[in-house]
Coordinates of C-alpha atoms and ligand atoms in Angstrom, one line a residue:
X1 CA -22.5 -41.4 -61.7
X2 CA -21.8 -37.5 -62.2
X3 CA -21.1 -36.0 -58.6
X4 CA -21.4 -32.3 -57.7
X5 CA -17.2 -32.8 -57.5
X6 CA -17.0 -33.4 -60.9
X7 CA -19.3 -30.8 -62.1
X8 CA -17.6 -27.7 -60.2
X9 CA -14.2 -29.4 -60.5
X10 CA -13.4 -26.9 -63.6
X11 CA -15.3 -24.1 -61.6
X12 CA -11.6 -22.4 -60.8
X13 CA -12.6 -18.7 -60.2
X14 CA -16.0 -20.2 -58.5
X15 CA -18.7 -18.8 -61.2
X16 CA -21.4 -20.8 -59.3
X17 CA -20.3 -19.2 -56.1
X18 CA -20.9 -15.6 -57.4
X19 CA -24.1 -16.7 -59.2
X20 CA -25.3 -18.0 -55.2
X21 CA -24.1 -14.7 -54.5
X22 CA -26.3 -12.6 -56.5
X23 CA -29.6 -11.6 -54.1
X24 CA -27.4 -10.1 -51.1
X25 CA -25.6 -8.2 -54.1
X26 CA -28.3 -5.9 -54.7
X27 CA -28.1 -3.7 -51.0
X28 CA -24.4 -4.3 -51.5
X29 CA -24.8 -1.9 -54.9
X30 CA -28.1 -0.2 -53.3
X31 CA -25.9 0.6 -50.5
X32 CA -22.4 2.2 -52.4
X33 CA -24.5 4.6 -54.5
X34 CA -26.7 6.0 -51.3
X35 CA -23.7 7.4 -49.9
X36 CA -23.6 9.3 -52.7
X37 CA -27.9 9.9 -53.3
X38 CA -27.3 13.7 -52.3
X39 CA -24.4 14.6 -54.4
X40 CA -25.9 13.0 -57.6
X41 CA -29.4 14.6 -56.5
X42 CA -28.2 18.2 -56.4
X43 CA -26.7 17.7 -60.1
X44 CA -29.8 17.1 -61.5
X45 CA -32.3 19.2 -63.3
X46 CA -35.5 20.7 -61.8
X47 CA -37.8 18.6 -64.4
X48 CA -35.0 16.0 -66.1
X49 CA -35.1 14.5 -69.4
X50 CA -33.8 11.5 -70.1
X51 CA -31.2 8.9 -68.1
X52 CA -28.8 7.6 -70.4
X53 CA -27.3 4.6 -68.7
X54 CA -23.5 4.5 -70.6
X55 CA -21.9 0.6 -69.9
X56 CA -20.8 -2.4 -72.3
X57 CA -21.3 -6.1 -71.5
X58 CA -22.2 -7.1 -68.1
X59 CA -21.9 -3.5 -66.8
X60 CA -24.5 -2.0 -69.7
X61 CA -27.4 -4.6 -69.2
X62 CA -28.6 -3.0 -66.3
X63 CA -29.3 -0.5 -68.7
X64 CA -32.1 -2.7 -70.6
X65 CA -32.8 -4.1 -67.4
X66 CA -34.1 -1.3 -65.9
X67 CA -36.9 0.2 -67.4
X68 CA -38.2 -3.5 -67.9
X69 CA -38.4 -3.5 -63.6
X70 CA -38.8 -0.3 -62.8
X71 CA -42.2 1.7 -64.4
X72 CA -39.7 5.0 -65.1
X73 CA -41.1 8.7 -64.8
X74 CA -38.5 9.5 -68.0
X75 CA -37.1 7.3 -70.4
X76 CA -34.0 5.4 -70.1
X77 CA -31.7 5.0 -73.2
X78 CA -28.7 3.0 -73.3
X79 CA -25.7 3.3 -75.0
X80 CA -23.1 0.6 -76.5
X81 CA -20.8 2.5 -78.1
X82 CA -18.3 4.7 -78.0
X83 CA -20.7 8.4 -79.0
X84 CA -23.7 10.0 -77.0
X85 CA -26.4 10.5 -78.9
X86 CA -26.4 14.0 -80.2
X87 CA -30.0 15.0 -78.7
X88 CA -28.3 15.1 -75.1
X89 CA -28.3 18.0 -73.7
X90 CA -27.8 19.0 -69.8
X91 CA -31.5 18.5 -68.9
X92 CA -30.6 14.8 -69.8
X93 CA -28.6 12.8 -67.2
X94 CA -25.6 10.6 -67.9
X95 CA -24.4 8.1 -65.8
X96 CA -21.5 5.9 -66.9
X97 CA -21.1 2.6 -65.9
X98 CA -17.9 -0.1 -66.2
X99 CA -17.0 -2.3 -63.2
X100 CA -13.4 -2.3 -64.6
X101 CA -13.6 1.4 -65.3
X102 CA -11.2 0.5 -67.9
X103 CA -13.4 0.4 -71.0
X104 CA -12.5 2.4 -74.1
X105 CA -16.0 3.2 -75.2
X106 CA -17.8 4.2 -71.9
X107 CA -14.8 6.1 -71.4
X108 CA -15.6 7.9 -74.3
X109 CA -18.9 8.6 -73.8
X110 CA -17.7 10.4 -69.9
X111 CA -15.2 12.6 -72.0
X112 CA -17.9 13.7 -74.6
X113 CA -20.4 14.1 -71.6
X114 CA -18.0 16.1 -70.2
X115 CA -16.5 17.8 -72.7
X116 CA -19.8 19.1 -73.8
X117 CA -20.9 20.3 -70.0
X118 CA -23.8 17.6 -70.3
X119 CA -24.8 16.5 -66.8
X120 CA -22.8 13.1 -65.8
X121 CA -25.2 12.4 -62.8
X122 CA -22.2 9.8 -61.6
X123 CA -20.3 6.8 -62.7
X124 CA -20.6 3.8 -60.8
X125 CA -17.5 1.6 -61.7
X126 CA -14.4 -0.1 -59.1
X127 CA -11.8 1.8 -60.1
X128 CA -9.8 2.0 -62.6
X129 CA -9.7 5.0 -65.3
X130 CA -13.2 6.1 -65.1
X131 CA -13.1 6.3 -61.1
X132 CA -9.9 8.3 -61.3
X133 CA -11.6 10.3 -64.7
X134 CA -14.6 11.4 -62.1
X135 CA -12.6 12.5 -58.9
X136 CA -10.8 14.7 -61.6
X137 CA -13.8 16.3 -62.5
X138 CA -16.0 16.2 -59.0
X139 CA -18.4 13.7 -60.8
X140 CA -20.0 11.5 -57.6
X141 CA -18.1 8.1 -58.3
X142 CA -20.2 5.1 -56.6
X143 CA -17.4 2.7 -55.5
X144 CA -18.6 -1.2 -56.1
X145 CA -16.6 -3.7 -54.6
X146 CA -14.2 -5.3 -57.3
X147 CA -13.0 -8.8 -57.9
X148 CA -15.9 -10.8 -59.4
X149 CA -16.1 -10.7 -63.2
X150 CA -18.7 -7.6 -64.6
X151 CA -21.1 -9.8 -65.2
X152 CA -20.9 -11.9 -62.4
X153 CA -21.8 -8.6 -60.7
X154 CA -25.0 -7.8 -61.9
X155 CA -27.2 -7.6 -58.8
X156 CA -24.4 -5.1 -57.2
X157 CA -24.4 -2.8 -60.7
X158 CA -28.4 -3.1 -60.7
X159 CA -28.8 -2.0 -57.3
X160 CA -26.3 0.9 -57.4
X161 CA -27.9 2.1 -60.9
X162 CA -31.9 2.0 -59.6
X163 CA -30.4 4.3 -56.5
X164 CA -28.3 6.2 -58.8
X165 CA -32.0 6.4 -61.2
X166 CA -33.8 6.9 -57.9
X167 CA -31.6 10.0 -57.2
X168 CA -32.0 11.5 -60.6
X169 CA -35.9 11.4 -60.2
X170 CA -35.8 8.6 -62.8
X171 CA -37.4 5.8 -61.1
X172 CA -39.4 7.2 -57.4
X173 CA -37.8 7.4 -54.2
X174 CA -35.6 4.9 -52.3
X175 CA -38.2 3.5 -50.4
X176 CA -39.7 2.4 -53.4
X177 CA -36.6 1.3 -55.0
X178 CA -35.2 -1.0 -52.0
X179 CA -38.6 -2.7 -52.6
X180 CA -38.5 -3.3 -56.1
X181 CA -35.0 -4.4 -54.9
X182 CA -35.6 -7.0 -52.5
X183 CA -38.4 -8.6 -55.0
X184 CA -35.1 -8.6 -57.4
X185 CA -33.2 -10.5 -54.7
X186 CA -36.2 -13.0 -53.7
X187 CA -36.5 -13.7 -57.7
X188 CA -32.8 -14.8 -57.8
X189 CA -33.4 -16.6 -54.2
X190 CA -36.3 -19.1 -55.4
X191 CA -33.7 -20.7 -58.4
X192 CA -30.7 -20.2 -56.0
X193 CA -32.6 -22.6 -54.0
X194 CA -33.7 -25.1 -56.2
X195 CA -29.7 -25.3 -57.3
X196 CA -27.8 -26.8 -53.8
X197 CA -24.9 -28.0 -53.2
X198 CA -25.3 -31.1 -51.5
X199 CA -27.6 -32.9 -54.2
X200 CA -27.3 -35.7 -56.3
X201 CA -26.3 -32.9 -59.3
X202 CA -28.6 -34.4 -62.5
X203 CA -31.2 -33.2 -60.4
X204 CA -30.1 -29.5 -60.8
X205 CA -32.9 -27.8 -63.7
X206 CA -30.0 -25.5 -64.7
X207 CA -27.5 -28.4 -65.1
X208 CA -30.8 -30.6 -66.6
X209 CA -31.0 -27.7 -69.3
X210 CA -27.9 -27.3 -70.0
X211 CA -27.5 -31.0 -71.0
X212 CA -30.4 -30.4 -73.5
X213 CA -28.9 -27.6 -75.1
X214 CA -25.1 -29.1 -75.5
X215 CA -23.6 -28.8 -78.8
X216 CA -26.8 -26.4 -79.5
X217 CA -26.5 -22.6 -80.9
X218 CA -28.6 -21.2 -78.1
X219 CA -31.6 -18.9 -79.7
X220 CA -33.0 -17.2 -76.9
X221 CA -36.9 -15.3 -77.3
X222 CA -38.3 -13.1 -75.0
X223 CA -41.1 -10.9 -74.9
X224 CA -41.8 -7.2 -74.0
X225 CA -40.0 -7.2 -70.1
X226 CA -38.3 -10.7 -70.9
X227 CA -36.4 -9.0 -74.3
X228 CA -33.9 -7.9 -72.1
X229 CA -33.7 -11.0 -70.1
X230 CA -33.2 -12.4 -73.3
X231 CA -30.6 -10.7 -74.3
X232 CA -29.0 -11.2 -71.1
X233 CA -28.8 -15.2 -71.3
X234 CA -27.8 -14.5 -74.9
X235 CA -24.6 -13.2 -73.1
X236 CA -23.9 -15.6 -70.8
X237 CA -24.2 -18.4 -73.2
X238 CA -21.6 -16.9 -74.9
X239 CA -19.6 -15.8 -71.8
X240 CA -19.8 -18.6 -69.6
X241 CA -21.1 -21.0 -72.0
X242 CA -18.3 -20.3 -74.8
X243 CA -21.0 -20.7 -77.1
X244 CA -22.6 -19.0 -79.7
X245 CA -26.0 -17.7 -78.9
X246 CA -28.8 -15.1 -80.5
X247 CA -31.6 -13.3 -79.1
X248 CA -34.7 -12.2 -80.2
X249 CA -38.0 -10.7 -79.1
X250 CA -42.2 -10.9 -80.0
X251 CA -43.6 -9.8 -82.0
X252 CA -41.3 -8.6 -83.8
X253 CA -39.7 -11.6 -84.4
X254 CA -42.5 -12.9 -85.8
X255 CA -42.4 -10.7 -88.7
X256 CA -39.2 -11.7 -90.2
X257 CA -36.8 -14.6 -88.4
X258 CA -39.6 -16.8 -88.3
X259 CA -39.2 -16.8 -91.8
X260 CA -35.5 -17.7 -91.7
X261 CA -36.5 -20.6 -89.9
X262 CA -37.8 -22.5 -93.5
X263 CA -34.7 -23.3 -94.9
X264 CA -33.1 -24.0 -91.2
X265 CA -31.9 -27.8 -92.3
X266 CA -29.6 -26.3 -95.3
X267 CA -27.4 -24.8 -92.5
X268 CA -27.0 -28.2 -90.8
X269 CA -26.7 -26.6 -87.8
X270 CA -28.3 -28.1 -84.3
X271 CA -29.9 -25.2 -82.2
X272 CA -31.3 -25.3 -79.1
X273 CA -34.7 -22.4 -78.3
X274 CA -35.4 -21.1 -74.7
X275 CA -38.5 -19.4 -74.4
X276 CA -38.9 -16.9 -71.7
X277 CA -42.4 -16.0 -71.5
X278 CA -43.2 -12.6 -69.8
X279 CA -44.9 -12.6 -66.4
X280 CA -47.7 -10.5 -67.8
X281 CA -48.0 -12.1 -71.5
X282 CA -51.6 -11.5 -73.0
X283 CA -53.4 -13.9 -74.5
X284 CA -51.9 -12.8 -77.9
X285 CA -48.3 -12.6 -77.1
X286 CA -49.4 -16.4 -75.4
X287 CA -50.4 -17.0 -78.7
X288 CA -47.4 -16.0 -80.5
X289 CA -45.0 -18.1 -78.2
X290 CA -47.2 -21.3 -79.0
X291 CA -48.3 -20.2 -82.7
X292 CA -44.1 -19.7 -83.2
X293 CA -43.2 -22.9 -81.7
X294 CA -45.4 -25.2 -83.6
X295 CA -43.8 -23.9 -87.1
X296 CA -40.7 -23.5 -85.9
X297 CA -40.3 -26.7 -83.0
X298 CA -39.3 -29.3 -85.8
X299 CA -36.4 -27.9 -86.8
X300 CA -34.9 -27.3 -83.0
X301 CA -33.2 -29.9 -81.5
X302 CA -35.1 -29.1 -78.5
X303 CA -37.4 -26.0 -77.2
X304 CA -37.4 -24.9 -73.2
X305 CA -39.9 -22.8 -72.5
X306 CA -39.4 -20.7 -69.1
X307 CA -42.2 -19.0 -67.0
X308 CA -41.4 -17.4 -63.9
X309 CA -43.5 -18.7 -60.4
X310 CA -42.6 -15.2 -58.8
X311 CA -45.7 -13.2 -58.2
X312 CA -44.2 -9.9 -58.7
X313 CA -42.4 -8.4 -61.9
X314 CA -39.2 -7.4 -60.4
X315 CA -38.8 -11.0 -59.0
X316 CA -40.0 -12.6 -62.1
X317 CA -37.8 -11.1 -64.3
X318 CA -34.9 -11.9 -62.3
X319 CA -35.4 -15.4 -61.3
X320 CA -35.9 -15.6 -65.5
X321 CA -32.3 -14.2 -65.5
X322 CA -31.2 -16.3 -62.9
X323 CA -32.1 -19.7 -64.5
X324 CA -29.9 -18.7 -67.4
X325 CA -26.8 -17.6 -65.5
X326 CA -27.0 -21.1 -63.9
X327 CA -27.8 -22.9 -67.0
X328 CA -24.5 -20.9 -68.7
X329 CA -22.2 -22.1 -65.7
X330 CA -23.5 -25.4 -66.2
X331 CA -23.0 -25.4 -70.1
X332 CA -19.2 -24.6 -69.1
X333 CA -18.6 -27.1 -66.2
X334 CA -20.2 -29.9 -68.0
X335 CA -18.2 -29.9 -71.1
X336 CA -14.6 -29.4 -68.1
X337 CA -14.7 -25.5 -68.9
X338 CA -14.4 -22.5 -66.6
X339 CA -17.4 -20.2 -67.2
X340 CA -15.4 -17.4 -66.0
X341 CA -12.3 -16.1 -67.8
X342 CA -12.9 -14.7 -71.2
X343 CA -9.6 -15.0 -73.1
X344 CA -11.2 -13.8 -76.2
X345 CA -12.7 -10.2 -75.1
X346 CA -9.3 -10.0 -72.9
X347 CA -6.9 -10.3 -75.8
X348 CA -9.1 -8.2 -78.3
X349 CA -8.8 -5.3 -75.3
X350 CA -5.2 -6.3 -75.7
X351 CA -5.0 -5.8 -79.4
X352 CA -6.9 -2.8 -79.4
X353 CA -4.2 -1.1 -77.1
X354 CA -7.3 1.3 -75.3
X355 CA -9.2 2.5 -78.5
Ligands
LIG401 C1 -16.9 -9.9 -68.5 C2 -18.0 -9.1 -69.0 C3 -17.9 -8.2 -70.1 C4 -17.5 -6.8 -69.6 C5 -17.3 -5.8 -70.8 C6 -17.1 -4.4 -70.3 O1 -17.2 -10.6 -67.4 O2 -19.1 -9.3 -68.5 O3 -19.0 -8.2 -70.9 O4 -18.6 -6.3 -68.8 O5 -16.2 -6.2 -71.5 O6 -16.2 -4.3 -69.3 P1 -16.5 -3.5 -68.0 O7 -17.8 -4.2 -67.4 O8 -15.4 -3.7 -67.1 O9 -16.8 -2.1 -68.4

C-alpha cells in the first residue's frame, strides 16, 4: 500500500509544503507592496493608460492572472520578452516583476523603461539585480520574501501586484483589493483541504489525477477567465511535472486544433486533457467544452474535466489553479521526482551567461 511517506519521500525542497502555503501568501505580498502604495501612487499619471505587468515564468503569470480576477479600469498587457512594446509612453505604467531579480529579459524591459523616462510604477522582485537596478534609480522596490522557488510564490507575487495595480488606479482601492484577495486565498484553502496529510494518500484527487494522466502529454483547455489558469497548469506540468504539456483556450481552439486532433493516432503519442470550465461559462461555451470532447475524447487516453465549487470568481479561479499545482507535485512524487528544482531552465540561464 502507497503511504503518504512514500509519496513526499522525493519531496526534498518540500513543493507540497509551499503549495499548503499558498492562501496566507497573498497578505504576505498584499502587505510588502503597501508599504510602498504612496510612493508608487504619486508616480502615476492623473488619468493612466495602460499597466504593463513585465515578468517571465512563475513571476509573469500574475500578469494573465490579473485581469481574469480583477474587472480592471485600464487594460493590463503583459510582456515575455526582452522589448516594451513601442506604444508605451509615460501615461502607461510599468511595473517589473522577477522574484530572482536576476532575469535577463525583465531586466531589459526596466532599462528600456527607464532609459526612455516611461513611468516604472515599481518592481516587485527579492533582490537580486533588479532590486539593486531600482534603488539606483528611486523606483519603489516591493521587497517579497525569497527562498521558495518563483513559482511556488505565486499567491505572494499576486498579492503584491493587485496592490501595486491598486496603487496605479488599475484595479480600485485596497479595500477592494484585500477582498478580492482573501476570496483568492479561500479558493486555494477549499483544495488545500481536501489534500491532508494524515490520509490514506490514493485518496488525494490531486494525486488520483495525476495517476490518470502518467506517461500523458498534458493538453490543458480553458475558457475566457480559465485561459490563464490554463496556461498556468500548462507550466507546472512542465515544472513540477517534468513533462511536456500545451494549453489552449475556447473558442478559439475550436477553430483550428480541434482539427489537429483527426490524425492524433499517427503521432502515437498518449495524451492526457484537463478541462477547466469557467465559473461563469454560458450555455454556448458549455456547449463547446461538451461538443469538443465528444470528437476529440476517443483519441485521449483520458479527459478531467474541472469545475470550481467556489461561489465567487476570484476563489474559483484559484482553487482551478490550485488543483493543478497539486496535481503537478503529484505527477513528480509519484514517478520518485522532486517537483522543485529545474536543472534545465538553470543551466540554459547558465549557458546564456545574462543575455
Ligand atoms: C522557477 C520558475 C521560472 C521562473 C523564471 C523567471 O520556479 O517558476 O518559471 O519564474 O525562470 O525567473 P524569475 O521568476 O526569478 O524572474
Amino acid at each position: 500500500m502507497t503511504t503518504i511517506a512514500d509519496i513526499t519521500a522525493a519531496d526534498h525542497a518540500d513543493m507540497l509544503g509551499a503549495i499548503r502555503s499558498l492562501p496566507s501568501q497573498f497578505r504576505v505580498g498584499r502587505d510588502a507592496a503597501a508599504i510602498r502604495r504612496e510612493a508608487i501612487a504619486a508616480r502615476t499619471a492623473s488619468s493612466p493608460g495602460a499597466l504593463v505587468v513585465c515578468g517571465m515564468g512563475g513571476s509573469g503569470v500574475g500578469a494573465d492572472l490579473l485581469p481574469a480576477v480583477f474587472d480592471t479600469d485600464v487594460p493590463v498587457v503583459g510582456v515575455k520578452g526582452y522589448d516594451l512594446p513601442s506604444w508605451v509612453n509615460e501615461q502607461d505604467m510599468v511595473v517589473c516583476v522577477s522574484y530572482s531579480g536576476n532575469t535577463a529579459e525583465t531586466l531589459s524591459c526596466f532599462a528600456q523603461a527607464n532609459d526612455s523616462h516611461h513611468v516604472t510604477a515599481a518592481v516587485i522582485t527579492s533582490g537580486g539585480k533588479l532590486a539593486e537596478l531600482a534603488q539606483q534609480a528611486e523606483v519603489p522596490w516591493v521587497e517579497v520574501p525569497g527562498g521558495l522557488q518563483p513559482r511556488a510564490a505565486t499567491g505572494v507575487l499576486f498579492g503584491a501586484l493587485a496592490t501595486v495595480a491598486s496603487a496605479c488606479g488599475a484595479v480600485g482601492g485596497s479595500d477592494h483589493v484585500d477582498d478580492v484577495l482573501d476570496e483568492c486565498a479561500k479558493g486555494v484553502q477549499t483544495v488545500v483541504d481536501q489534500h491532508p496529510v494524515d490520509v490514506d494518500p490514493t485518496t488525494l484527487p490531486g494525486l488520483v489525477a495525476a495517476r490518470d494522466l502518467a506517461g500523458c502529454v498534458v493538453v490543458i483547455y480553458g475558457a475566457g477567465a480559465t485561459a490563464p489558469v490554463a496556461w498556468r497548469w500548462k507550466a507546472q506540468v512542465n515544472e513540477n511535472g517534468k513533462l511536456p504539456a500545451f494549453a489552449n483556450s475556447y473558442p478559439e481552439l475550436d477553430h483550428n486544433e480541434i482539427v489537429g486532433w483527426t490524425r492524433f493516432a499517427e503521432t502515437g503519442a498518449k495524451v492526457g486533457v484537463v478541462e477547466l470550465l469557467p465559473p461563469d461559462a454560458s450555455e454556448a461555451v458549455r456547449a463547446r467544452f461538451d461538443i469538443t470532447k465528444d470528437l476529440i475524447g476517443e483519441s485521449a487516453s483520458v479527459v478531467l474535466r474541472y469545475e470550481a465549487t467556489s461561489q465567487s470568481k476570484p476563489a474559483a479561479l484559484f482553487e482551478l489553479l490550485a488543483h493543478g499545482d497539486f496535481v503537478s507535485a503529484y505527477l513528480a512524487l509519484d514517478a520518485g521526482i522532486d517537483p522543485s528544482p529545474v536543472d534545465r531552465i538553470e543551466s540554459l540561464k547558465e549557458r546564456l551567461g545574462g543575455r
